[in-house]
Amino acid sequence: MGYKIGLDLGSTAIKMVLVKNNEITWSRKVPTAPGQEALAMELVKGAVNECGLSEVDIDHIAATGYGKKLMSSAGHTVDEISANAQGLHWLSEGRCRTIINIGGQDLKVINLNEKGLIADFKMNDKCAAGTGRFFEQAARILDTPLEKFGEMSKLADEPLELNSTCVVFAESEIVSLLAKGVPKERIIKGLHHSVARRITHLLGSRNTPKGGDIYLDGGPSQNPGLLEALEDELLMEVKVLPNPQFTVAFGATLSAN
Amino acid sequence: MSNNQDDREGRLKKKILDRFDDETSQEIKILKSRPDFRPELEYFVDLLAGGRDPATISARTGRPVVALMCLQAPLELFHVYGLQPFKIFGGTMVAQRLSAPQLPAIMCPMLRSALGELHLDLAGSKGQKFLAWVTPTTCDWVVKIQDMMEVCGITEKPPFHRLELPHLKDRTESQDRWLEEVYLLRGFLSQITGKKKIRRQDLARSMNIYQKSWHVFSNLIDLKRTGRVPEIWFMVISNSFFFDDAEKWTESVKKALPVFNKREKALPDIFLAGSPIFFPNLKMLHLLEEAGLNVVMDDLCSSERIFPGAVYFDDFSEHGLLKALAQRYHQGCLCPTFSDNDRRINNIIAPAHKDLYKGVVFHVLKGCHPFDLESLTLECRLKDMGLKFIKLETDYTSEDSQTLLTRLEAYRNTLAN
């Protein structure tokens, strides 16, 4: 008894957390595919089985993300911006004032007040530039696993100036650079910096935090090369919590309170 | 080759016309199946459903129809010359397919849609064209409309009159210049109708008719302030204004007022500012409702701003009446294309001091530059006051509905903070 489930049905992955007493006891993600509710319920079943629980132990299911309305079994739904705010406020023990979330197809900057409530937020328009999808596309063209992006970018001295963060235009730019013999390491470092600049623009001078900490979350936040580029562009320290791709799902369970 | 091209174009037009009808009837169906739909609202819905071609409007009003590209031209002048002014607007997504290949990629979707509709020959589909075109030179897109019509291959070439709008309001020279333009418009209308003179009593009568429309409309606005008029219905009513005779429309608004006798839900009240919204593209309004936000004020030129306000006059000479009209349409207009436009910003900010709304949702149609630019000033001013502001940039496609909804839902949560 006393377990809650948080489901974040995102554009590229479905993330699930099992929570007891506001602590994550189990988490997993699967790629988004047609039949999102069935995929999510498979995750729930997996958690229940692996943790030796039965369905009656689950008090509540909270859903968030673009697919939240597909979850007919959810006890409640919450938008992912509010869920992200609540999740990071709790996990950072109230220190977070700005969240930079990089999702599969969007970028969000969320400012929190000292109570963890949303003071303001910005989100990219309908363009996947600088999002998780952008990195996936780049990894494919560079024929390099995303997990290696961090270490490879550290090997480059100077980032290459990339003109585009557009998923489509960056492809031809990267292909052309590879054809010219530019090392992949420099290109990857350049990618990190171009995304970091885009985030900095979204953050804007008026939204630069005046106190508290700044956190990066979402799948791409596990890339240390991106984190380094972001700190370099923002001229500020940026923190990343363990398992940053589950913050939103966790926040959804908190919103059930 | 030429025949094939004609054939292809003909088939494309037919295809788009079918989809155009689908898009319109789908929205009509949604409106009529709403739980708050009442018989008193049917008149307005039917006007929007009933076609926007000059033949239909002329048959309904008994007057030849003049196309207006912007609301800046004094409607009363058209009326006194026995004409029906019809504001050209495009609200359909599908019509853009006909005009888009010829036009810039980033362009006002409303005008792109309007040009597509004109290309579709809705205007002349029943054998009747607009008697004339009147274009006040407000935003850049409207200024270049004649060129764009040509580029889009719109062959209709009725008399075309431009009203040069001085973009400074507070200068006496600008006000005098605008009065000259109103006189020139009078001359143009006289020329196309063949009526050499108008009697000042008739002009005063036309002004009174529009005054009454404004009066009844302002009662509807007052009701909206109390949260009792859903913005979707308000938009349907205001959008339909040009589709019928002003007096008939006014009577119908009067009959509809009691429909809105109670507030359905206690939702956060917001001010909707920015680019206009036209039927059948009511996407943003549906999303606002879905997110649980209630529009109690707006400054859209397709909604609360269809009238410039009450026209006052104490000089009953023809010059006095024309001057009163010119003054009202210039001074009363809150279009962002004006340069000295503090009143527009203050109009949005002032009600916040009285706690009349919780936050501002700023709607920008991609390519609608005057509103986009102005949103920056407004955002700074509102945030400095500690008020909530969100800008949503969109177009006529529905693919961004989910991300817009996410933002609106999160925004609603911030209003409680």
XYZ file of C-alpha atoms in Angstrom:
674
model
C 0.000 0.000 0.000
C 0.996 3.609 -0.345
C 2.593 3.404 -3.765
C 2.032 5.935 -6.493
C 2.849 5.658 -10.149
C 3.950 8.568 -12.298
C 3.813 8.206 -16.069
C 5.319 10.722 -18.458
C 4.069 9.911 -21.949
C 6.482 11.950 -24.034
C 6.981 12.265 -27.760
C 10.003 9.955 -27.866
C 9.832 7.916 -24.656
C 7.382 6.810 -21.993
C 8.924 7.205 -18.559
C 7.543 5.608 -15.417
C 8.380 5.924 -11.756
C 7.091 3.977 -8.780
C 7.042 6.198 -5.733
C 6.606 5.548 -2.033
C 6.708 8.333 0.545
C 7.829 10.747 -2.181
C 10.847 8.638 -3.047
C 11.454 6.921 -6.358
C 11.732 3.174 -5.745
C 11.657 1.982 -9.363
C 11.962 3.689 -12.739
C 12.071 2.661 -16.371
C 11.516 4.057 -19.848
C 10.487 2.615 -23.192
C 10.435 4.282 -26.625
C 7.111 5.820 -27.601
C 5.212 3.774 -30.166
C 1.593 3.384 -31.236
C -0.566 2.011 -28.421
C 0.858 4.240 -25.712
C -1.585 3.188 -23.018
C -0.787 -0.499 -23.549
C 2.951 0.278 -23.414
C 2.482 2.267 -20.234
C 0.428 -0.500 -18.639
C 3.194 -2.972 -19.512
C 5.563 -0.756 -17.543
C 3.142 -0.709 -14.618
C 2.876 -4.491 -14.722
C 6.669 -4.781 -14.852
C 7.074 -2.553 -11.811
C 4.453 -4.439 -9.827
C 6.032 -7.806 -10.651
C 9.653 -6.779 -10.131
C 8.929 -5.125 -6.814
C 6.846 -8.032 -5.558
C 3.713 -5.926 -5.279
C 0.135 -6.486 -6.276
C -2.181 -4.014 -7.995
C -3.930 -3.164 -4.723
C -0.638 -1.700 -3.481
C -0.947 1.067 -6.074
C -2.951 3.937 -4.649
C -2.815 6.274 -7.578
C -1.644 6.661 -11.163
C -0.725 10.150 -12.348
C -0.116 10.847 -16.030
C 1.625 13.716 -17.760
C 3.219 14.435 -21.152
C 1.704 14.754 -24.603
C 0.015 11.382 -24.320
C -1.487 11.936 -20.881
C -5.056 12.013 -22.117
C -4.636 8.549 -23.635
C -4.271 7.055 -20.151
C -7.811 6.119 -19.240
C -6.592 4.378 -16.091
C -4.899 7.503 -14.732
C -6.334 8.918 -11.516
C -5.403 12.384 -12.652
C -3.437 14.169 -15.330
C -1.206 17.211 -15.111
C 0.604 19.259 -17.745
C 4.313 18.459 -18.013
C 5.447 21.996 -17.209
C 3.724 21.946 -13.814
C 4.871 18.362 -13.183
C 8.454 19.289 -14.022
C 8.326 22.261 -11.655
C 6.989 20.208 -8.767
C 9.387 17.349 -9.365
C 12.514 19.469 -9.501
C 11.495 21.666 -6.594
C 11.165 18.577 -4.417
C 14.249 16.761 -5.684
C 16.457 19.856 -5.426
C 15.146 20.432 -1.908
C 13.808 23.828 -2.872
C 17.053 25.157 -4.338
C 15.955 25.186 -7.962
C 14.863 28.509 -9.461
C 15.283 27.702 -13.152
C 14.697 24.477 -15.046
C 15.967 23.866 -18.547
C 14.150 20.829 -19.873
C 15.138 19.250 -23.152
C 12.451 16.912 -24.345
C 12.175 14.768 -27.438
C 10.585 17.537 -29.466
C 10.622 20.603 -27.285
C 12.708 22.875 -25.136
C 11.355 24.457 -21.994
C 12.697 27.037 -19.600
C 10.740 27.235 -16.352
C 11.331 29.790 -13.611
C 10.218 28.929 -10.088
C 9.618 31.092 -7.067
C 10.902 30.190 -3.622
C 7.799 28.078 -2.963
C 8.460 26.032 -6.081
C 5.535 27.544 -7.947
C 5.910 28.484 -11.598
C 6.768 32.155 -11.942
C 7.174 32.068 -15.716
C 8.054 29.687 -18.517
C 9.099 29.700 -22.154
C 8.861 26.971 -24.712
C 10.110 26.644 -28.272
C 7.585 26.983 -31.057
C 6.743 24.120 -33.349
C 10.287 23.369 -34.386
C 12.468 20.535 -33.171
C 15.687 22.607 -33.318
C 17.899 21.920 -30.326
C 15.704 19.161 -28.913
C 16.305 15.461 -28.286
C 15.205 14.734 -31.843
C 17.959 17.030 -33.115
C 20.603 15.043 -31.224
C 19.178 11.734 -32.443
C 19.361 12.970 -36.019
C 22.933 14.197 -35.556
C 23.967 10.848 -34.039
C 22.579 9.063 -37.079
C 24.412 11.285 -39.569
C 27.644 11.126 -37.593
C 27.225 7.371 -37.164
C 28.113 7.828 -33.496
C 26.050 6.644 -30.508
C 24.594 9.499 -28.481
C 26.176 8.098 -25.321
C 29.601 8.900 -26.790
C 28.826 12.546 -27.563
C 29.992 13.730 -24.144
C 33.420 12.130 -24.132
C 34.033 12.895 -27.819
C 33.310 16.591 -27.475
C 35.847 16.794 -24.649
C 38.526 15.705 -27.111
C 38.003 18.782 -29.292
C 39.855 21.992 -28.441
C 37.548 24.484 -30.100
C 33.922 24.028 -31.058
C 33.050 24.397 -34.669
C 30.652 27.238 -35.470
C 27.499 25.553 -36.735
C 24.975 27.768 -38.454
C 21.872 25.758 -37.871
C 20.079 23.929 -35.092
C 17.309 23.059 -37.513
C 16.995 19.285 -37.746
C 16.756 19.454 -41.525
C 19.417 22.066 -42.322
C 21.905 20.753 -39.748
C 21.887 17.441 -41.573
C 23.229 18.920 -44.813
C 25.669 21.093 -42.876
C 27.067 18.100 -40.967
C 27.308 16.006 -44.138
C 29.201 18.811 -45.842
C 31.599 19.197 -42.874
C 32.287 15.465 -42.805
C 33.003 15.583 -46.535
C 35.552 18.330 -45.882
C 37.285 16.094 -43.359
C 36.362 18.036 -40.211
C 36.828 15.708 -37.198
C 33.624 14.411 -35.639
C 34.756 15.606 -32.222
C 34.751 19.246 -33.359
C 31.369 18.862 -35.017
C 29.870 17.324 -31.867
C 31.303 20.096 -29.726
C 29.869 22.595 -32.193
C 26.456 20.919 -31.928
C 26.518 21.226 -28.156
C 27.365 24.908 -28.354
C 24.735 25.702 -30.949
C 22.048 24.035 -28.801
C 23.391 25.817 -25.712
C 23.127 29.172 -27.536
C 19.560 28.390 -28.520
C 18.696 27.624 -24.892
C 20.405 30.841 -23.784
C 18.273 32.813 -26.247
C 15.137 31.123 -24.999
C 16.130 31.926 -21.447
C 16.601 35.562 -22.434
C 18.240 38.238 -20.334
C 15.022 38.984 -18.452
C 14.660 35.370 -17.408
C 18.193 34.810 -16.166
C 17.824 33.594 -12.596
C 18.768 36.112 -9.936
C 18.995 33.604 -7.117
C 18.795 29.873 -6.539
C 20.132 27.176 -8.782
C 19.678 26.328 -12.395
C 18.987 22.691 -13.336
C 19.047 20.827 -16.600
C 16.754 17.829 -17.041
C 15.245 15.602 -19.710
C 17.063 12.837 -21.611
C 19.830 14.967 -23.257
C 20.863 16.357 -19.862
C 22.854 13.152 -19.342
C 25.270 14.370 -21.994
C 28.208 16.030 -20.154
C 29.324 17.755 -23.350
C 26.041 19.617 -23.565
C 26.213 20.531 -19.896
C 29.698 21.969 -20.343
C 28.615 23.971 -23.404
C 25.592 25.293 -21.562
C 27.646 26.450 -18.591
C 30.048 28.081 -21.020
C 27.270 29.961 -22.837
C 25.324 30.929 -19.713
C 28.450 31.712 -17.679
C 26.717 30.010 -14.773
C 26.833 26.659 -13.042
C 24.141 24.265 -14.240
C 23.203 21.260 -12.111
C 21.921 17.871 -13.155
C 20.218 15.473 -10.753
C 20.596 11.702 -10.979
C 18.086 10.175 -13.430
C 17.053 13.534 -14.872
C 14.737 11.962 -17.443
C 12.338 10.881 -14.661
C 11.834 14.252 -12.966
C 8.589 14.991 -14.805
C 7.035 11.587 -14.095
C 7.993 11.993 -10.444
C 6.501 15.509 -10.359
C 3.228 14.092 -11.659
C 2.940 11.913 -8.549
C 3.538 14.953 -6.341
C 0.769 16.861 -8.088
C -1.601 14.118 -6.926
C -1.172 15.534 -3.445
C 0.311 22.166 -72.037
C -1.763 25.210 -71.306
C -4.940 23.119 -71.366
C -3.374 20.625 -68.970
C -2.368 23.429 -66.667
C -5.913 24.834 -66.731
C -7.291 21.384 -66.132
C -4.975 20.808 -63.185
C -5.877 24.155 -61.679
C -9.563 23.428 -62.147
C -9.252 20.085 -60.382
C -7.214 21.616 -57.570
C -9.833 24.325 -57.078
C -12.600 21.743 -56.990
C -10.691 19.672 -54.449
C -9.983 22.667 -52.268
C -13.546 23.945 -52.559
C -14.804 20.588 -51.242
C -12.396 20.742 -48.335
C -13.248 24.374 -47.756
C -16.882 23.355 -47.308
C -15.815 20.510 -45.006
C -13.716 22.825 -42.851
C -16.552 25.306 -42.524
C -19.290 22.779 -41.882
C -17.175 20.932 -39.343
C -16.831 24.069 -37.224
C -20.536 24.853 -37.647
C -21.329 21.350 -36.393
C -19.076 21.871 -33.366
C -20.758 25.204 -32.586
C -24.273 23.835 -32.906
C -23.547 20.803 -30.761
C -22.161 22.803 -27.843
C -24.235 22.470 -24.682
C -24.492 26.275 -24.481
C -25.869 26.637 -28.017
C -29.266 28.356 -27.995
C -31.769 29.126 -30.789
C -31.000 32.850 -30.387
C -27.442 32.159 -31.559
C -28.513 30.315 -34.682
C -28.823 33.542 -36.690
C -25.102 34.321 -36.255
C -23.945 30.768 -36.925
C -26.101 30.606 -40.023
C -24.663 33.886 -41.300
C -21.157 32.441 -41.082
C -22.294 29.171 -42.625
C -24.225 30.820 -45.400
C -21.380 31.953 -47.616
C -19.285 35.057 -47.920
C -19.660 35.773 -51.615
C -20.953 39.154 -52.789
C -24.071 37.632 -54.361
C -25.229 36.069 -51.083
C -24.444 39.143 -49.021
C -25.974 41.479 -51.545
C -29.151 39.369 -51.701
C -29.352 39.396 -47.917
C -28.753 43.113 -47.447
C -30.235 44.454 -50.667
C -27.080 46.483 -51.273
C -24.092 46.175 -53.607
C -21.072 44.904 -51.684
C -17.737 46.675 -51.334
C -14.772 44.634 -50.119
C -12.869 46.147 -47.210
C -9.379 45.001 -46.369
C -9.348 46.566 -42.930
C -11.790 48.069 -40.446
C -10.174 51.488 -40.603
C -12.595 52.872 -43.206
C -15.727 54.560 -41.749
C -18.508 52.034 -42.283
C -21.192 54.722 -42.015
C -20.014 56.276 -45.270
C -20.625 53.052 -47.180
C -24.036 52.783 -45.612
C -25.153 56.254 -46.596
C -24.176 55.524 -50.192
C -26.391 52.441 -50.127
C -23.471 50.026 -50.007
C -22.692 47.052 -47.803
C -19.093 47.070 -46.560
C -17.719 43.565 -46.235
C -14.493 42.974 -44.351
C -12.471 40.418 -46.284
C -11.110 37.755 -43.989
C -9.735 34.316 -44.397
C -10.167 31.801 -41.655
C -9.768 28.568 -43.523
C -6.604 26.526 -43.515
C -7.335 24.827 -46.807
C -7.720 28.038 -48.857
C -4.059 28.823 -48.172
C -3.064 25.963 -50.436
C -4.092 27.954 -53.471
C -2.180 31.097 -52.578
C 0.797 29.741 -50.614
C 3.030 28.778 -53.584
C 3.023 32.377 -54.825
C 3.497 34.085 -51.466
C 6.312 34.486 -48.909
C 6.761 31.500 -46.592
C 6.264 33.619 -43.494
C 3.197 35.707 -44.056
C 0.019 36.664 -42.230
C -2.053 33.440 -42.410
C -5.272 35.427 -42.377
C -4.412 37.276 -45.579
C -2.904 34.192 -47.166
C -6.162 32.413 -46.505
C -8.169 35.409 -47.775
C -6.130 35.453 -50.984
C -6.675 31.723 -51.356
C -10.412 32.199 -50.949
C -10.405 34.929 -53.569
C -8.409 32.722 -55.880
C -10.940 30.014 -55.256
C -13.268 32.525 -56.810
C -15.702 32.374 -53.947
C -16.109 36.049 -54.627
C -17.413 35.535 -58.113
C -18.765 32.011 -57.915
C -22.344 33.173 -58.227
C -21.663 35.564 -61.064
C -21.423 38.669 -58.939
C -18.208 40.462 -58.042
C -17.478 43.047 -55.400
C -18.460 46.472 -56.647
C -15.135 47.893 -55.437
C -12.231 47.353 -53.097
C -11.224 49.722 -50.326
C -7.881 49.260 -48.624
C -6.795 51.361 -45.671
C -3.002 51.254 -45.503
C -2.635 49.748 -42.047
C -0.199 46.810 -41.827
C 2.425 45.961 -44.478
C 0.486 42.954 -45.725
C -2.632 45.006 -46.328
C -0.598 47.764 -47.979
C 0.682 45.254 -50.551
C -2.585 43.393 -51.022
C -3.169 44.549 -54.596
C 0.274 43.321 -55.659
C -0.297 40.022 -53.914
C -3.665 39.603 -55.615
C -1.927 40.032 -58.941
C 0.830 37.569 -58.032
C -1.815 35.041 -56.973
C -3.514 35.378 -60.341
C -6.696 36.888 -58.956
C -8.180 38.365 -62.063
C -10.981 40.343 -60.503
C -10.200 43.988 -61.148
C -12.949 46.185 -59.758
C -12.208 49.824 -58.835
C -9.569 49.834 -56.102
C -9.257 52.652 -53.587
C -6.505 53.110 -51.032
C -7.037 55.086 -47.862
C -3.722 56.398 -46.674
C -3.606 56.006 -42.914
C -1.361 58.430 -41.003
C 0.438 56.262 -38.449
C 0.778 59.057 -35.916
C -2.385 59.800 -34.014
C -1.486 62.709 -31.816
C -0.255 65.095 -34.510
C -2.770 67.629 -35.755
C -1.297 67.355 -39.248
C -1.987 63.598 -39.225
C -5.551 64.116 -38.097
C -6.098 66.716 -40.838
C -4.538 64.362 -43.363
C -6.872 61.561 -42.308
C -9.873 63.861 -42.680
C -8.737 64.528 -46.246
C -8.637 60.767 -46.796
C -12.184 60.405 -45.511
C -13.224 63.095 -47.999
C -11.407 61.200 -50.753
C -13.243 58.027 -49.765
C -16.500 59.920 -49.981
C -15.507 61.023 -53.498
C -14.694 57.451 -54.482
C -17.977 56.082 -53.163
C -19.815 58.875 -54.939
C -18.059 57.926 -58.170
C -18.839 54.190 -57.993
C -22.473 54.707 -57.021
C -23.126 57.712 -59.232
C -24.648 59.559 -56.279
C -23.258 63.048 -56.523
C -24.560 64.265 -53.190
C -25.557 62.817 -49.886
C -27.913 64.581 -47.531
C -26.481 65.286 -44.118
C -29.700 63.934 -42.548
C -29.042 60.628 -44.295
C -25.457 60.578 -43.099
C -26.598 61.316 -39.545
C -29.135 58.484 -39.882
C -26.453 56.039 -41.006
C -24.278 57.164 -38.134
C -27.157 56.553 -35.726
C -27.681 53.048 -37.079
C -24.044 52.158 -36.363
C -24.247 53.988 -33.060
C -27.088 51.665 -32.063
C -25.087 48.643 -33.187
C -22.205 49.827 -31.035
C -24.510 50.445 -28.092
C -26.004 46.934 -28.177
C -22.575 45.430 -28.829
C -21.178 47.272 -25.828
C -23.951 45.705 -23.704
C -22.665 42.351 -24.880
C -19.139 43.430 -23.953
C -20.375 44.388 -20.471
C -21.865 40.923 -20.083
C -18.598 39.390 -21.212
C -16.773 41.300 -18.485
C -18.822 39.370 -15.930
C -17.612 36.105 -17.402
C -21.002 35.143 -18.789
C -20.275 35.235 -22.524
C -17.958 32.491 -23.777
C -15.404 34.010 -26.135
C -16.369 31.554 -28.861
C -19.891 32.967 -28.977
C -18.623 36.494 -28.714
C -16.361 35.853 -31.702
C -19.149 34.232 -33.721
C -21.360 37.265 -33.100
C -18.673 39.830 -33.922
C -17.346 37.890 -36.937
C -20.832 37.793 -38.432
C -21.341 41.560 -38.288
C -20.422 42.203 -41.925
C -22.621 39.408 -43.242
C -25.910 41.214 -42.841
C -27.562 44.566 -42.624
C -26.351 46.388 -39.494
C -29.886 46.930 -38.146
C -30.880 43.273 -38.492
C -27.650 42.186 -36.862
C -28.188 44.635 -34.006
C -31.705 43.340 -33.357
C -30.356 39.799 -33.263
C -27.645 40.734 -30.760
C -30.327 42.360 -28.601
C -32.318 39.103 -28.691
C -29.232 37.056 -27.852
C -28.252 39.060 -24.768
C -30.586 37.218 -22.327
C -29.054 33.911 -23.409
C -25.991 34.765 -21.407
C -27.739 35.091 -18.097
C -25.426 33.105 -15.896
C -21.789 32.262 -15.543
C -21.295 28.572 -16.163
C -18.033 27.971 -14.317
C -15.696 29.929 -12.077
C -12.593 29.825 -14.277
C -9.660 32.250 -14.172
C -10.452 35.412 -16.140
C -7.989 36.466 -18.797
C -7.401 39.226 -21.354
C -6.908 37.923 -24.886
C -4.763 40.282 -26.942
C -3.023 40.182 -30.293
C -3.769 39.030 -33.819
C -7.354 38.644 -35.003
C -9.218 35.337 -35.005
C -11.658 34.529 -37.776
C -14.201 31.798 -38.326
C -13.777 28.908 -38.977
C -10.314 28.966 -37.412
C -11.422 29.100 -33.783
C -8.562 26.810 -32.696
C -7.162 29.190 -30.107
C -10.562 29.757 -28.502
C -11.267 26.042 -28.231
C -7.850 25.534 -26.624
C -8.429 28.356 -24.146
C -11.689 26.690 -23.110
C -10.057 23.291 -22.877
C -7.328 24.719 -20.672
C -9.973 26.193 -18.362
C -9.387 29.872 -19.110
C -12.209 32.363 -19.471
C -11.755 35.374 -21.751
C -13.484 38.383 -20.196
C -11.710 41.031 -22.271
C -10.038 41.144 -25.627
C -8.663 43.704 -28.029
C -8.884 41.713 -31.245
C -9.981 43.646 -34.317
C -12.157 40.682 -35.231
C -13.874 40.803 -31.875
C -14.283 43.674 -29.388
C -12.665 46.164 -31.765
C -14.987 45.750 -34.754
C -16.384 49.169 -33.812
C -14.113 52.082 -33.004
C -16.514 53.171 -30.247
C -19.259 55.738 -30.086
C -19.108 58.620 -32.592
C -20.045 61.925 -30.955
C -20.981 64.997 -32.931
C -22.497 68.371 -32.149
C -21.855 69.983 -35.535
C -24.630 68.740 -37.831
C -23.111 70.146 -41.006
C -21.813 67.568 -43.467
C -18.277 68.638 -42.659
C -18.967 68.316 -38.938
C -20.298 64.777 -39.377
C -17.406 63.686 -41.564
C -14.952 65.211 -39.128
C -16.553 63.345 -36.222
C -16.315 60.101 -38.171
C -12.718 60.719 -39.175
C -11.745 61.563 -35.631
C -13.379 58.472 -34.162
C -11.920 56.046 -36.690
C -8.434 57.508 -36.271
C -8.297 58.283 -32.576
C -10.443 55.351 -31.477
C -8.453 52.748 -33.336
C -6.108 50.635 -31.242
C -4.349 48.879 -34.099
C -0.663 48.177 -33.333
C 0.361 49.650 -36.689
C 0.165 53.123 -35.147
C 3.457 54.495 -33.959
C 2.322 56.597 -31.000
C 0.209 53.948 -29.444
C 0.550 54.090 -25.681
C -3.199 54.054 -25.367
C -3.299 50.544 -26.784
C -0.866 49.238 -24.181
C -2.635 51.173 -21.426
C -5.950 49.755 -22.576
C -4.617 46.320 -21.743
C -2.841 47.314 -18.556
C -5.440 49.595 -16.946
C -8.063 46.879 -16.238
C -5.373 44.857 -14.454
C -5.094 47.631 -11.871
C -8.779 47.074 -11.149
C -8.194 43.333 -10.888
C -10.534 42.685 -13.824
C -8.412 39.826 -15.117
C -5.661 37.525 -13.901
C -3.347 37.474 -16.888
C -2.845 38.187 -20.577
C -2.751 35.610 -23.343
C -1.145 37.216 -26.389
C -2.069 35.519 -29.638
C 0.327 36.077 -32.540
C -0.292 34.708 -35.989
C 3.072 33.809 -37.477
C 4.020 36.663 -39.804
C 1.777 39.207 -38.087
C 4.682 41.516 -37.321
C 2.995 44.541 -35.680
C 1.507 42.378 -32.930
C 4.658 40.309 -32.574
C 6.753 43.434 -32.056
C 4.287 44.979 -29.679
C 4.164 41.862 -27.528
C 7.713 42.611 -26.371
C 6.771 45.983 -24.891
C 3.633 44.605 -23.347
C 5.415 41.617 -21.820
C 7.990 43.869 -20.140
C 5.354 46.253 -18.836
C 3.089 43.516 -17.483
C 5.872 41.485 -15.896
C 7.271 44.588 -14.238
C 3.854 44.934 -12.639
C 3.993 41.308 -11.509
C 1.260 40.260 -13.936
C 1.188 37.020 -15.861
C 1.732 37.077 -19.604
C 2.043 34.370 -22.193
C 2.664 34.795 -25.901
C 1.488 32.023 -28.181
C 2.648 32.115 -31.761
C 0.690 29.940 -34.116
C -0.840 29.649 -37.561
C -3.883 27.955 -39.021
C -2.583 24.393 -38.772
C -3.762 22.156 -35.986
C -0.479 20.294 -35.508
C 0.629 22.593 -32.674
C -2.619 22.257 -30.710
C -1.146 19.878 -28.163
C 1.893 22.036 -27.360
C -0.290 25.128 -27.166
C -2.620 23.338 -24.788
C 0.286 22.246 -22.602
C 1.385 25.869 -22.323
C -2.094 27.123 -21.594
C -2.643 24.508 -18.903
C 0.643 25.417 -17.244
C -0.195 29.099 -17.627
C -3.541 28.580 -15.884
C -1.652 27.023 -12.976
C 0.635 30.054 -12.767
C -2.391 32.347 -12.419
C -3.076 30.833 -9.035
C 0.503 31.487 -7.862
